[in-house]
Coordinates of N, CA and C in Angstrom, one line a residue:
X315 N -16.0 24.4 75.6 CA -16.5 25.7 75.3 C -15.8 26.7 76.3
X316 N -15.2 27.7 75.7 CA -14.6 28.8 76.6 C -15.6 29.9 76.7
X317 N -15.6 30.5 77.9 CA -16.5 31.7 78.1 C -15.8 33.0 77.7
X318 N -14.6 33.1 78.0 CA -13.8 34.3 77.7 C -12.6 34.0 76.9
X319 N -12.2 34.8 76.0 CA -10.9 34.5 75.3 C -9.7 34.7 76.2
X320 N -8.6 34.2 75.7 CA -7.4 34.4 76.5 C -7.0 35.9 76.6
X321 N -6.8 36.4 77.8 CA -6.5 37.8 78.0 C -5.2 38.2 77.2
X322 N -4.3 37.3 76.9 CA -3.1 37.7 76.2 C -3.4 37.9 74.7
X323 N -4.6 37.5 74.3 CA -5.0 37.7 72.8 C -5.4 39.1 72.5
X324 N -5.6 40.0 73.5 CA -6.0 41.3 73.2 C -4.8 42.1 72.7
X325 N -5.1 43.0 71.7 CA -4.1 43.9 71.1 C -3.9 45.0 72.1
X326 N -2.6 45.3 72.5 CA -2.4 46.3 73.5 C -2.7 47.7 73.0
X327 N -2.7 47.9 71.7 CA -3.0 49.2 71.1 C -4.5 49.5 71.3
X328 N -5.3 48.5 71.1 CA -6.8 48.6 71.3 C -7.1 48.9 72.7
X329 N -6.4 48.2 73.6 CA -6.7 48.4 75.1 C -6.3 49.8 75.5
X330 N -5.2 50.3 74.9 CA -4.7 51.6 75.3 C -5.7 52.7 74.7
X331 N -6.2 52.5 73.5 CA -7.2 53.4 72.9 C -8.4 53.4 73.8
X332 N -8.9 52.2 74.2 CA -10.1 52.1 75.0 C -9.9 52.9 76.4
X333 N -8.7 52.7 77.0 CA -8.4 53.4 78.3 C -8.3 54.9 78.1
X334 N -7.7 55.4 77.0 CA -7.7 56.8 76.8 C -9.0 57.4 76.5
X335 N -9.9 56.7 75.8 CA -11.2 57.1 75.5 C -12.0 57.1 76.8
X336 N -11.9 56.1 77.6 CA -12.6 56.1 78.9 C -12.1 57.2 79.8
X337 N -10.8 57.5 79.8 CA -10.3 58.6 80.7 C -10.8 59.9 80.2
X338 N -11.0 60.1 78.9 CA -11.6 61.3 78.3 C -13.0 61.5 78.7
X339 N -13.8 60.4 78.7 CA -15.2 60.5 79.1 C -15.3 60.8 80.6
X340 N -14.4 60.2 81.4 CA -14.4 60.4 82.8 C -14.1 61.9 83.1
X341 N -13.1 62.4 82.3 CA -12.7 63.8 82.5 C -13.8 64.8 82.2
X342 N -14.5 64.5 81.1 CA -15.7 65.3 80.7 C -16.7 65.3 81.8
X343 N -17.0 64.1 82.3 CA -18.0 64.0 83.4 C -17.6 64.7 84.7
X344 N -16.3 64.5 85.0 CA -15.8 65.1 86.3 C -15.7 66.7 86.2
X345 N -15.1 67.1 85.1 CA -14.9 68.5 84.9 C -16.0 69.1 83.9
X346 N -17.3 68.8 84.3 CA -18.4 69.2 83.4 C -18.5 70.7 83.1
X347 N -17.9 71.5 83.9 CA -17.9 72.9 83.6 C -16.8 73.3 82.6
X348 N -16.0 72.4 82.3 CA -14.9 72.6 81.3 C -14.9 71.5 80.3
X349 N -16.0 71.2 79.8 CA -16.2 70.1 78.9 C -15.3 70.2 77.6
X350 N -15.3 71.3 77.0 CA -14.5 71.4 75.8 C -13.0 71.2 76.0
X351 N -12.5 71.8 77.1 CA -11.1 71.7 77.4 C -10.8 70.2 77.7
X352 N -11.6 69.5 78.5 CA -11.4 68.1 78.8 C -11.4 67.3 77.5
X353 N -12.4 67.5 76.7 CA -12.5 66.8 75.4 C -11.3 67.0 74.5
X354 N -10.8 68.3 74.4 CA -9.7 68.6 73.5 C -8.4 68.0 74.1
X355 N -8.2 68.0 75.4 CA -7.1 67.4 76.0 C -7.0 65.9 75.7
X356 N -8.2 65.2 75.8 CA -8.3 63.8 75.5 C -8.0 63.5 74.0
X357 N -8.6 64.4 73.2 CA -8.4 64.2 71.7 C -6.9 64.4 71.4
X358 N -6.2 65.4 72.0 CA -4.8 65.6 71.8 C -4.0 64.4 72.3
X359 N -4.4 63.8 73.4 CA -3.6 62.7 73.9 C -3.7 61.5 73.0
X360 N -4.9 61.3 72.4 CA -5.1 60.2 71.5 C -4.4 60.4 70.2
X361 N -4.4 61.6 69.7 CA -3.7 61.9 68.4 C -2.2 61.8 68.6
X362 N -1.7 62.3 69.7 CA -0.2 62.1 70.0 C 0.1 60.7 70.1
X363 N -0.7 59.9 70.8 CA -0.4 58.4 70.9 C -0.4 57.8 69.5
X364 N -1.3 58.2 68.6 CA -1.4 57.6 67.3 C -0.2 58.1 66.4
X365 N 0.2 59.4 66.6 CA 1.3 59.9 65.8 C 2.6 59.2 66.2
X366 N 2.8 58.9 67.5 CA 4.0 58.4 68.0 C 4.0 56.8 68.0
X367 N 2.8 56.2 68.0 CA 2.7 54.8 68.1 C 2.4 54.1 66.8
X368 N 1.3 53.4 66.7 CA 1.1 52.5 65.6 C 0.5 53.2 64.3
X369 N 0.1 54.4 64.5 CA -0.4 55.2 63.3 C -1.9 55.0 63.1
X370 N -2.4 55.6 62.1 CA -3.8 55.6 61.7 C -4.1 54.5 60.7
X371 N -5.3 54.3 60.4 CA -5.7 53.3 59.4 C -5.2 53.7 58.0
X372 N -5.1 55.0 57.8 CA -4.7 55.5 56.4 C -3.2 55.5 56.3
X373 N -2.4 55.4 57.4 CA -1.0 55.4 57.3 C -0.4 55.9 58.6
X374 N 0.9 55.9 58.7 CA 1.6 56.4 59.9 C 1.9 57.9 59.8
X375 N 2.0 58.5 61.0 CA 2.4 59.9 61.1 C 1.3 60.9 60.5
X376 N 1.9 62.0 60.1 CA 1.0 63.1 59.6 C 0.3 62.7 58.3
X377 N 1.0 61.8 57.5 CA 0.4 61.4 56.2 C -0.9 60.5 56.5
X378 N -1.0 60.0 57.6 CA -2.2 59.2 58.0 C -3.3 60.1 58.6
X379 N -2.8 61.2 59.3 CA -3.7 62.1 60.0 C -4.4 63.0 59.0
X380 N -3.7 63.5 58.0 CA -4.3 64.5 57.1 C -5.5 64.0 56.3
X381 N -5.6 62.8 55.8 CA -6.8 62.4 55.1 C -8.0 62.3 56.1
X382 N -7.8 61.9 57.3 CA -8.8 61.9 58.3 C -9.4 63.3 58.6
X383 N -8.4 64.2 58.8 CA -8.9 65.6 59.1 C -9.6 66.2 57.9
X384 N -9.2 65.9 56.6 CA -9.8 66.4 55.5 C -11.3 65.8 55.4
X385 N -11.4 64.5 55.6 CA -12.7 63.9 55.5 C -13.7 64.4 56.6
X386 N -13.1 64.7 57.8 CA -14.0 65.1 58.9 C -14.0 66.6 59.1
X387 N -13.4 67.4 58.1 CA -13.4 68.8 58.2 C -14.8 69.4 58.3
X388 N -15.7 68.9 57.5 CA -17.0 69.5 57.4 C -17.7 69.3 58.8
X389 N -17.6 68.1 59.3 CA -18.2 67.8 60.6 C -17.6 68.7 61.7
X390 N -16.3 68.9 61.7 CA -15.7 69.7 62.7 C -16.1 71.2 62.6
X391 N -16.2 71.7 61.4 CA -16.7 73.0 61.2 C -18.1 73.2 61.7
X392 N -19.0 72.2 61.4 CA -20.4 72.3 61.9 C -20.4 72.3 63.4
X393 N -19.6 71.4 64.0 CA -19.6 71.4 65.5 C -19.1 72.7 66.1
X394 N -18.1 73.3 65.4 CA -17.5 74.6 65.9 C -18.6 75.6 65.8
X395 N -19.4 75.6 64.7 CA -20.4 76.6 64.5 C -21.5 76.5 65.6
X396 N -21.9 75.2 65.9 CA -22.8 75.0 67.0 C -22.3 75.5 68.3
X397 N -21.0 75.2 68.6 CA -20.4 75.5 69.9 C -20.3 77.0 70.0
X398 N -19.9 77.7 68.9 CA -19.7 79.2 69.0 C -21.0 79.9 69.1
X399 N -22.1 79.3 68.6 CA -23.4 80.0 68.7 C -24.0 79.9 70.1
X400 N -23.6 79.0 70.9 CA -24.2 78.8 72.2 C -23.5 79.7 73.2

């Protein structure tokens, strides 16, 4: 019985996504007075990595990003309304 899987079995793209997400959370925590800027920089870094790297689940490049942005447009508009009201 093995306790942990072989470290070589991990997908490097998943590890990179995890590290970028962790760095974004750390930046939001450290720069808590500039939360929106830190979160948007992290989001931009992840999107650029996806555009230049392996792509999105819907496809590579902008053709994979556009369906995601269309599906999440309502959520983004709601978040923007909450942010602008405060």
